[in-house]
Short mmCIF file of C-alpha atoms in Angstrom, two decimals:
data_model
loop_
_atom_site.label_atom_id
_atom_site.label_comp_id
_atom_site.label_asym_id
_atom_site.label_seq_id
_atom_site.Cartn_x
_atom_site.Cartn_y
_atom_site.Cartn_z
CA UNK A 129 0.00 0.00 0.00
CA UNK A 130 1.15 3.50 -0.73
CA UNK A 131 -1.02 5.29 1.83
CA UNK A 132 -1.94 4.99 5.49
CA UNK A 133 -5.19 5.61 7.36
CA UNK A 134 -5.56 6.08 11.11
CA UNK A 135 -8.74 6.16 13.18
CA UNK A 136 -8.91 8.13 16.44
CA UNK A 137 -10.98 7.30 19.52
CA UNK A 138 -13.37 10.14 18.58
CA UNK A 139 -13.94 8.57 15.14
CA UNK A 140 -11.87 10.99 13.07
CA UNK A 141 -9.87 9.68 10.10
CA UNK A 142 -6.33 10.82 9.28
CA UNK A 143 -4.58 9.95 6.01
CA UNK A 144 -1.08 10.35 4.58
CA UNK A 145 1.14 8.93 1.84
CA UNK A 146 0.79 8.84 -1.94
CA UNK A 147 -2.44 10.43 -3.13
CA UNK A 148 -2.21 9.69 -6.85
CA UNK A 149 -5.71 8.20 -7.09
CA UNK A 150 -7.48 10.47 -4.59
CA UNK A 151 -7.20 7.65 -2.06
CA UNK A 152 -6.27 10.10 0.73
CA UNK A 153 -9.64 11.86 0.53
CA UNK A 154 -8.12 15.35 0.71
CA UNK A 155 -9.80 16.62 -2.45
CA UNK A 156 -6.66 16.39 -4.58
CA UNK A 157 -4.26 13.77 -5.91
CA UNK A 158 -1.30 15.38 -4.12
CA UNK A 159 0.93 13.34 -1.83
CA UNK A 160 0.71 14.18 1.89
CA UNK A 161 3.69 13.61 4.19
CA UNK A 162 2.07 14.04 7.60
CA UNK A 163 -1.26 12.85 9.04
CA UNK A 164 -4.09 15.03 7.72
CA UNK A 165 -7.67 14.86 9.02
CA UNK A 166 -10.21 13.87 6.37
CA UNK A 167 -13.55 15.67 6.17
CA UNK A 168 -16.57 13.47 5.50
CA UNK A 169 -18.33 16.45 3.92
CA UNK A 170 -21.13 16.71 6.47
CA UNK A 171 -22.24 19.76 8.46
CA UNK A 172 -21.86 17.86 11.73
CA UNK A 173 -19.03 15.45 12.60
CA UNK A 174 -19.31 11.88 11.35
CA UNK A 175 -17.95 9.26 13.75
CA UNK A 176 -16.20 6.43 11.91
CA UNK A 177 -15.82 3.08 13.67
CA UNK A 178 -13.95 1.09 11.00
CA UNK A 179 -11.65 2.04 8.13
CA UNK A 180 -9.89 0.20 5.32
CA UNK A 181 -7.03 1.22 3.02
CA UNK A 182 -7.05 -0.55 -0.32
CA UNK A 183 -4.35 -0.30 -2.95
CA UNK A 184 -6.00 2.65 -4.71
CA UNK A 185 -9.02 3.45 -2.55
CA UNK A 186 -10.20 3.87 1.04
CA UNK A 187 -13.42 3.14 2.92
CA UNK A 188 -15.07 4.00 6.23
CA UNK A 189 -18.01 2.62 8.20
CA UNK A 190 -19.74 5.10 10.52
CA UNK A 191 -21.37 4.59 13.89
CA UNK A 192 -24.73 5.30 12.20
CA UNK A 193 -24.14 2.40 9.78
CA UNK A 194 -23.29 4.49 6.69
CA UNK A 195 -20.40 3.55 4.43
CA UNK A 196 -18.13 6.05 2.67
CA UNK A 197 -15.58 5.45 -0.10
CA UNK A 198 -12.99 7.50 -1.98
CA UNK A 199 -10.08 7.06 -4.37
CA UNK A 200 -9.86 5.10 -7.64
CA UNK A 201 -13.28 3.85 -8.69
CA UNK A 202 -12.36 1.51 -11.55
CA UNK A 203 -14.33 -1.74 -11.79
CA UNK A 204 -16.92 -0.42 -9.33
CA UNK A 205 -14.61 -0.74 -6.32
CA UNK A 206 -16.06 2.37 -4.62
CA UNK A 207 -19.64 1.12 -4.72
CA UNK A 208 -20.59 4.38 -6.46
CA UNK A 209 -21.70 2.74 -9.72
CA UNK A 210 -19.83 1.82 -12.86
CA UNK A 211 -19.58 5.45 -14.06
CA UNK A 212 -17.51 6.62 -11.06
CA UNK A 213 -13.87 6.52 -12.14
CA UNK A 214 -12.64 8.34 -9.02
CA UNK A 215 -13.72 10.30 -5.97
CA UNK A 216 -11.21 12.72 -4.43
CA UNK A 217 -13.28 13.10 -1.25
CA UNK A 218 -15.33 10.64 0.80
CA UNK A 219 -18.78 9.98 -0.67
CA UNK A 220 -21.54 7.99 0.97
CA UNK A 221 -22.21 4.59 -0.58
CA UNK A 222 -25.94 4.21 -1.18
CA UNK A 223 -27.03 0.71 -0.19
CA UNK A 224 -30.36 -0.94 -0.85
CA UNK A 225 -30.53 -2.69 2.51
CA UNK A 226 -32.37 -1.85 5.69
CA UNK A 227 -30.07 -1.30 8.64
CA UNK A 228 -30.27 0.06 12.14
CA UNK A 229 -27.68 2.29 13.82
CA UNK A 230 -24.76 0.48 15.43
CA UNK A 231 -24.35 0.81 19.19
#
């Protein structure tokens, strides 16, 4: 892997490393050499409980049960549909399942 994700106790995500595919979620494809907090693009803070760093993409599961993805979207890996080639910032994955908030 060419990038690193870290999850804090408060549910914030920090990313750093090579950003060539938007996999850092910073809004650009620039490399980042120190931990940088990632915004989930919501008005109020989103608390992540699990994160994953793929080769060219990243994902987060929130306490509310929502999933977010960002980075290279080839072959549908972001769950954003087959037309999404990349997402430079976290975007919510729309799922057709009924779920309840995690506790």
